[in-house]
mmCIF file of C-alpha atoms in Angstrom:
data_model
loop_
_atom_site.group_PDB
_atom_site.id
_atom_site.type_symbol
_atom_site.label_atom_id
_atom_site.label_comp_id
_atom_site.label_asym_id
_atom_site.label_seq_id
_atom_site.Cartn_x
_atom_site.Cartn_y
_atom_site.Cartn_z
ATOM 1 C CA MET A 1 108.864 106.715 110.269
ATOM 2 C CA SER A 2 108.380 103.323 109.795
ATOM 3 C CA HIS A 3 107.444 100.950 112.435
ATOM 4 C CA PRO A 4 109.090 97.574 112.617
ATOM 5 C CA ARG A 5 107.029 94.562 111.189
ATOM 6 C CA SER A 6 106.324 91.644 112.950
ATOM 7 C CA GLU A 7 106.809 88.060 111.647
ATOM 8 C CA ASP A 8 103.047 87.442 111.645
ATOM 9 C CA ASP A 9 102.602 90.379 109.480
ATOM 10 C CA ILE A 10 105.356 89.632 106.842
ATOM 11 C CA PHE A 11 103.823 85.813 106.521
ATOM 12 C CA ALA A 12 100.228 87.208 106.191
ATOM 13 C CA GLU A 13 101.129 89.463 103.378
ATOM 14 C CA PHE A 14 102.536 86.528 101.505
ATOM 15 C CA PHE A 15 100.650 83.617 102.145
ATOM 16 C CA GLY A 16 97.188 85.068 103.464
ATOM 17 C CA ALA A 17 97.330 83.946 106.990
ATOM 18 C CA SER A 18 99.370 84.061 110.201
ATOM 19 C CA ILE A 19 102.070 81.820 111.014
ATOM 20 C CA PRO A 20 100.823 78.459 111.974
ATOM 21 C CA SER A 21 101.350 77.766 115.741
ATOM 22 C CA GLY A 22 102.739 74.468 117.204
ATOM 23 C CA PRO A 23 104.554 71.997 115.510
ATOM 24 C CA ARG A 24 103.194 70.762 112.160
ATOM 25 C CA ASN A 25 103.921 67.606 110.159
ATOM 26 C CA ALA A 26 104.863 67.329 106.589
ATOM 27 C CA ASP A 27 101.433 66.358 105.353
ATOM 28 C CA GLY A 28 99.959 69.615 106.891
ATOM 29 C CA ILE A 29 102.795 71.648 105.295
ATOM 30 C CA TYR A 30 102.158 70.127 101.891
ATOM 31 C CA ALA A 31 98.313 70.794 102.303
ATOM 32 C CA ASP A 32 98.963 74.297 102.757
ATOM 33 C CA TYR A 33 100.984 74.679 99.521
ATOM 34 C CA PHE A 34 99.446 72.002 97.205
ATOM 35 C CA GLY A 35 95.860 71.816 98.491
ATOM 36 C CA ALA A 36 96.362 67.915 99.262
ATOM 37 C CA SER A 37 97.854 65.614 101.466
ATOM 38 C CA SER A 38 101.333 64.378 100.931
ATOM 39 C CA PRO A 39 102.401 62.754 97.980
ATOM 40 C CA SER A 40 103.470 59.759 100.199
ATOM 41 C CA ALA A 41 99.893 59.089 100.906
ATOM 42 C CA PRO A 42 98.183 56.558 98.267
ATOM 43 C CA ARG A 43 96.112 57.982 95.564
ATOM 44 C CA ARG A 44 93.387 56.411 93.284
ATOM 45 C CA GLU A 45 93.927 56.044 89.506
ATOM 46 C CA ALA A 46 90.763 57.722 89.008
ATOM 47 C CA ASP A 47 92.199 60.886 91.040
ATOM 48 C CA ILE A 48 95.586 61.109 89.153
ATOM 49 C CA TYR A 49 93.687 60.850 85.934
ATOM 50 C CA THR A 50 91.418 63.577 87.011
ATOM 51 C CA GLU A 51 94.235 65.830 87.806
ATOM 52 C CA PHE A 52 95.802 65.600 84.646
ATOM 53 C CA PHE A 53 92.941 65.296 82.019
ATOM 54 C CA GLY A 54 89.792 66.975 83.860
ATOM 55 C CA VAL A 55 87.642 63.506 83.998
ATOM 56 C CA SER A 56 87.989 60.301 85.947
ATOM 57 C CA SER A 57 88.838 57.780 83.249
ATOM 58 C CA PRO A 58 89.387 57.276 79.387
ATOM 59 C CA SER A 59 85.960 56.058 78.804
ATOM 60 C CA ALA A 60 84.465 58.952 80.486
ATOM 61 C CA ALA A 61 86.528 60.974 78.186
ATOM 62 C CA ALA A 62 85.245 59.029 75.059
ATOM 63 C CA ALA A 63 81.514 59.473 76.360
ATOM 64 C CA ALA A 64 82.138 63.451 76.747
ATOM 65 C CA GLY A 65 83.509 63.608 73.160
ATOM 66 C CA ASP A 66 80.674 61.504 71.827
ATOM 67 C CA SER A 67 77.902 63.386 73.237
ATOM 68 C CA SER A 68 79.622 66.693 72.287
ATOM 69 C CA LYS A 69 79.048 65.654 68.526
ATOM 70 C CA GLY A 70 75.272 65.745 68.757
ATOM 71 C CA GLY A 71 74.010 62.406 67.588
ATOM 72 C CA ASP A 72 75.211 59.588 65.332
ATOM 73 C CA GLY A 73 75.408 61.175 62.000
ATOM 74 C CA GLY A 74 72.346 59.312 60.723
ATOM 75 C CA ASP A 75 74.215 56.341 59.581
ATOM 76 C CA GLY A 76 73.622 54.104 62.684
ATOM 77 C CA SER A 77 72.975 54.442 66.165
ATOM 78 C CA LEU A 78 75.272 54.494 69.401
ATOM 79 C CA HIS A 79 75.029 51.514 71.961
ATOM 80 C CA HIS A 80 76.595 50.244 74.922
ATOM 81 C CA GLY A 81 80.291 51.119 75.310
ATOM 82 C CA GLY A 82 80.184 53.927 72.611
ATOM 83 C CA ALA A 83 80.073 51.434 69.440
ATOM 84 C CA ARG A 84 78.147 52.296 66.848
ATOM 85 C CA LYS A 85 75.363 50.109 65.074
ATOM 86 C CA ALA A 86 75.359 49.825 61.544
ATOM 87 C CA ALA A 87 72.193 50.758 59.623
ATOM 88 C CA PRO A 88 69.636 48.043 58.925
ATOM 89 C CA ILE A 89 69.940 46.093 55.819
ATOM 90 C CA GLU A 90 66.285 45.474 54.045
ATOM 91 C CA LYS A 91 65.549 42.673 51.632
ATOM 92 C CA LYS A 92 61.989 41.909 49.891
ATOM 93 C CA LEU A 93 60.583 38.687 50.854
ATOM 94 C CA PRO A 94 58.298 37.518 47.817
ATOM 95 C CA CYS A 95 55.282 35.763 49.093
ATOM 96 C CA SER A 96 52.367 34.019 46.945
ATOM 97 C CA LEU A 97 48.784 34.875 47.933
ATOM 98 C CA GLU A 98 48.344 31.066 48.636
ATOM 99 C CA HIS A 99 51.409 31.251 51.385
ATOM 100 C CA LEU A 100 49.617 34.417 52.851
ATOM 101 C CA TYR A 101 46.490 32.610 52.898
ATOM 102 C CA LYS A 102 47.504 29.294 54.541
ATOM 103 C CA GLY A 103 50.871 30.326 56.006
ATOM 104 C CA THR A 104 54.156 28.687 55.249
ATOM 105 C CA THR A 105 57.884 28.604 56.204
ATOM 106 C CA LYS A 106 60.625 30.077 54.460
ATOM 107 C CA LYS A 107 64.484 29.553 54.538
ATOM 108 C CA MET A 108 66.880 31.871 53.286
ATOM 109 C CA LYS A 109 70.591 31.252 52.922
ATOM 110 C CA ILE A 110 72.636 34.205 53.838
ATOM 111 C CA SER A 111 76.440 35.044 53.534
ATOM 112 C CA ARG A 112 78.130 37.477 55.727
ATOM 113 C CA GLU A 113 81.617 38.687 56.488
ATOM 114 C CA ILE A 114 82.943 38.386 60.061
ATOM 115 C CA ALA A 115 86.141 40.296 61.050
ATOM 116 C CA ASP A 116 88.298 39.577 64.074
ATOM 117 C CA VAL A 117 89.950 42.315 66.101
ATOM 118 C CA ILE A 118 92.868 42.618 63.984
ATOM 119 C CA GLY A 119 90.501 42.859 60.931
ATOM 120 C CA LYS A 120 91.123 39.559 59.255
ATOM 121 C CA THR A 121 87.644 38.560 57.724
ATOM 122 C CA MET A 122 86.120 35.214 56.867
ATOM 123 C CA GLN A 123 82.953 34.371 54.999
ATOM 124 C CA VAL A 124 80.075 32.697 57.289
ATOM 125 C CA GLU A 125 77.101 31.044 55.589
ATOM 126 C CA GLU A 126 73.833 30.701 57.575
ATOM 127 C CA ILE A 127 70.335 29.603 57.188
ATOM 128 C CA LEU A 128 67.586 31.894 58.729
ATOM 129 C CA THR A 129 63.773 30.595 58.823
ATOM 130 C CA VAL A 130 60.861 32.760 58.571
ATOM 131 C CA ASP A 131 57.294 31.368 59.614
ATOM 132 C CA VAL A 132 55.090 33.265 57.611
ATOM 133 C CA LYS A 133 51.820 33.810 59.422
ATOM 134 C CA LEU A 134 48.254 33.701 58.151
ATOM 135 C CA GLY A 135 46.910 37.127 56.975
ATOM 136 C CA TRP A 136 50.297 38.723 56.625
ATOM 137 C CA LYS A 137 50.346 41.796 54.346
ATOM 138 C CA LYS A 138 52.631 43.446 52.134
ATOM 139 C CA GLY A 139 55.029 45.448 53.958
ATOM 140 C CA THR A 140 55.168 43.165 56.977
ATOM 141 C CA LYS A 141 58.791 43.228 58.407
ATOM 142 C CA ILE A 142 60.583 40.578 60.124
ATOM 143 C CA THR A 143 63.937 41.304 61.906
ATOM 144 C CA PHE A 144 66.748 39.238 62.718
ATOM 145 C CA PRO A 145 69.005 41.126 64.993
ATOM 146 C CA GLU A 146 72.774 41.727 64.116
ATOM 147 C CA LYS A 147 73.093 39.458 61.116
ATOM 148 C CA GLY A 148 74.866 41.840 58.990
ATOM 149 C CA ASN A 149 78.563 41.797 58.591
ATOM 150 C CA LYS A 150 80.723 42.055 61.625
ATOM 151 C CA GLN A 151 83.599 44.580 61.827
ATOM 152 C CA PRO A 152 85.658 45.699 64.874
ATOM 153 C CA GLY A 153 84.359 48.530 66.721
ATOM 154 C CA VAL A 154 80.715 48.214 65.017
ATOM 155 C CA ILE A 155 77.815 46.414 66.107
ATOM 156 C CA PRO A 156 76.523 44.556 63.083
ATOM 157 C CA ALA A 157 73.319 45.721 61.285
ATOM 158 C CA ASP A 158 70.081 43.909 61.847
ATOM 159 C CA LEU A 159 68.656 41.937 58.818
ATOM 160 C CA VAL A 160 65.131 43.098 57.966
ATOM 161 C CA PHE A 161 62.875 41.097 55.760
ATOM 162 C CA ILE A 162 59.790 42.585 54.012
ATOM 163 C CA ILE A 163 57.036 40.848 52.865
ATOM 164 C CA ASP A 164 55.901 41.293 49.099
ATOM 165 C CA GLU A 165 52.893 40.134 47.576
ATOM 166 C CA LYS A 166 53.379 38.285 44.205
ATOM 167 C CA PRO A 167 50.556 38.781 41.509
ATOM 168 C CA HIS A 168 47.933 36.254 41.441
ATOM 169 C CA PRO A 169 46.191 34.885 38.095
ATOM 170 C CA VAL A 170 42.692 35.184 39.571
ATOM 171 C CA PHE A 171 42.677 37.129 42.934
ATOM 172 C CA THR A 172 43.915 40.645 43.989
ATOM 173 C CA ARG A 173 44.096 41.512 47.421
ATOM 174 C CA GLU A 174 42.335 44.774 48.991
ATOM 175 C CA GLY A 175 42.973 44.733 52.675
ATOM 176 C CA ASN A 176 41.427 41.626 54.116
ATOM 177 C CA ASP A 177 39.150 41.291 50.873
ATOM 178 C CA LEU A 178 40.030 39.121 47.789
ATOM 179 C CA VAL A 179 38.762 40.506 44.451
ATOM 180 C CA VAL A 180 37.997 38.686 41.303
ATOM 181 C CA THR A 181 36.679 40.170 38.026
ATOM 182 C CA LEU A 182 34.794 37.911 35.526
ATOM 183 C CA LYS A 183 34.013 38.250 31.954
ATOM 184 C CA ILE A 184 30.435 37.659 31.124
ATOM 185 C CA SER A 185 28.113 37.957 27.911
ATOM 186 C CA VAL A 186 25.214 40.386 27.707
ATOM 187 C CA LEU A 187 22.904 37.205 27.400
ATOM 188 C CA GLU A 188 24.245 36.074 30.788
ATOM 189 C CA ALA A 189 23.898 39.288 32.579
ATOM 190 C CA PHE A 190 20.185 39.115 31.797
ATOM 191 C CA THR A 191 19.480 35.369 32.049
ATOM 192 C CA GLY A 192 21.815 34.750 35.143
ATOM 193 C CA TYR A 193 25.248 33.212 35.671
ATOM 194 C CA THR A 194 26.722 30.354 37.831
ATOM 195 C CA ILE A 195 30.173 31.447 39.251
ATOM 196 C CA ASN A 196 32.718 28.740 39.833
ATOM 197 C CA LEU A 197 35.762 29.620 41.626
ATOM 198 C CA THR A 198 38.645 27.708 43.325
ATOM 199 C CA THR A 199 39.811 29.065 46.357
ATOM 200 C CA LEU A 200 43.260 29.787 47.490
ATOM 201 C CA ASP A 201 43.318 26.799 49.792
ATOM 202 C CA GLY A 202 42.036 24.289 46.924
ATOM 203 C CA ARG A 203 38.210 24.325 47.705
ATOM 204 C CA ARG A 204 35.464 24.720 45.075
ATOM 205 C CA LEU A 205 32.979 27.563 45.324
ATOM 206 C CA THR A 206 29.728 27.364 43.234
ATOM 207 C CA ILE A 207 27.635 30.564 43.457
ATOM 208 C CA PRO A 208 24.479 31.089 41.308
ATOM 209 C CA VAL A 209 23.679 34.829 40.689
ATOM 210 C CA ASN A 210 19.922 34.916 39.696
ATOM 211 C CA CYS A 211 19.594 38.763 39.203
ATOM 212 C CA VAL A 212 20.331 40.971 36.484
ATOM 213 C CA ILE A 213 23.918 41.960 36.427
ATOM 214 C CA HIS A 214 24.465 45.337 35.697
ATOM 215 C CA PRO A 215 28.300 46.905 35.303
ATOM 216 C CA GLU A 216 28.428 48.142 38.916
ATOM 217 C CA TYR A 217 27.171 44.889 40.441
ATOM 218 C CA GLU A 218 29.138 43.214 42.912
ATOM 219 C CA GLU A 219 28.506 39.947 44.405
ATOM 220 C CA VAL A 220 29.816 39.559 47.967
ATOM 221 C CA VAL A 221 30.786 36.427 49.731
ATOM 222 C CA PRO A 222 31.173 36.605 53.381
ATOM 223 C CA MET A 223 34.431 34.970 55.174
ATOM 224 C CA GLU A 224 35.813 33.815 51.958
ATOM 225 C CA GLY A 225 38.683 36.624 51.734
ATOM 226 C CA MET A 226 41.975 36.706 53.478
ATOM 227 C CA PRO A 227 42.469 35.842 57.308
ATOM 228 C CA LEU A 228 42.523 38.729 59.507
ATOM 229 C CA GLN A 229 46.129 39.167 61.094
ATOM 230 C CA LYS A 230 44.974 39.766 64.487
ATOM 231 C CA ASP A 231 42.210 37.318 64.546
ATOM 232 C CA GLN A 232 42.983 34.183 62.150
ATOM 233 C CA THR A 233 39.581 32.899 62.914
ATOM 234 C CA LYS A 234 37.952 35.474 60.921
ATOM 235 C CA LYS A 235 38.318 36.446 57.235
ATOM 236 C CA GLY A 236 37.570 39.237 54.837
ATOM 237 C CA ASN A 237 35.111 38.927 52.254
ATOM 238 C CA LEU A 238 35.323 37.722 48.550
ATOM 239 C CA ARG A 239 33.869 40.346 46.128
ATOM 240 C CA ILE A 240 33.233 39.206 42.640
ATOM 241 C CA LYS A 241 33.090 41.965 39.834
ATOM 242 C CA PHE A 242 31.731 41.656 36.539
ATOM 243 C CA ASN A 243 32.962 42.768 33.012
ATOM 244 C CA ILE A 244 30.067 42.523 30.589
ATOM 245 C CA LYS A 245 30.817 41.982 26.944
ATOM 246 C CA PHE A 246 28.601 44.027 24.813
ATOM 247 C CA PRO A 247 28.300 43.179 21.182
ATOM 248 C CA THR A 248 29.989 45.612 18.811
ATOM 249 C CA SER A 249 26.486 45.346 16.399
ATOM 250 C CA LEU A 250 23.213 43.871 16.283
ATOM 251 C CA THR A 251 21.168 42.762 13.189
ATOM 252 C CA SER A 252 17.803 44.116 12.524
ATOM 253 C CA GLU A 253 16.206 40.922 13.758
ATOM 254 C CA GLN A 254 18.460 41.120 17.051
ATOM 255 C CA LYS A 255 17.248 44.697 17.787
ATOM 256 C CA ILE A 256 13.664 43.799 17.223
ATOM 257 C CA GLY A 257 14.047 40.884 19.550
ATOM 258 C CA LEU A 258 15.677 42.933 22.171
ATOM 259 C CA LYS A 259 13.076 45.455 22.216
ATOM 260 C CA LYS A 260 10.358 42.798 22.726
ATOM 261 C CA LEU A 261 12.304 41.297 25.509
ATOM 262 C CA LEU A 262 12.789 44.793 27.209
ATOM 263 C CA GLU A 263 9.311 46.133 26.654
#
């Protein structure tokens, strides 16, 4: 035989609690059913956006989407506001050894496209100035930030100039040293030779070599090489090598004379 049930038992069965005692206002009743205060209460935009989309704002949603992609795909990098930066543009900047020895200023005229927010483009020309420093080496990079084409939603690429050394008719560069190879005869190798050279800054060097010059001999002149990039008061060495021209044949008299000379 069943017993009559009270109102509290029936309410608890459906709502998980007993009937609230005492008078209640509309906000309290709304909170019981919907977990929030009355819809009449003012609400922030972020709260409403969170209720429908699970994040506080559209920008937060975009950031969450970008992070789930796992990087920038290798074509550029992500920067402020989620914008993607275009990959750097690299160009060679040829320089003579004289310019790298003394320093110089180079001006480059560039042309790039700039687009407005609706995608309309225009050509813009600009002069860029590079101050080439004493002792710069091949491969030195000079960067001009964001000098590439400008497009909506993309940060312009950096423009990078890379120093390249032009071949020189007399000298070659090995690190901070300058190397020159001179052709001399066997007679000059045995009897002595005076070197006359014009340096990269126009000075005349006279260097007497009084010893016997053999094929592996190298005359080293300190502080006549390239300026050091980190300390321009110092220089590398000038290294002089010799290419000895031997005769293809000798007469009998020459052979006899050579033997007497070397005995």
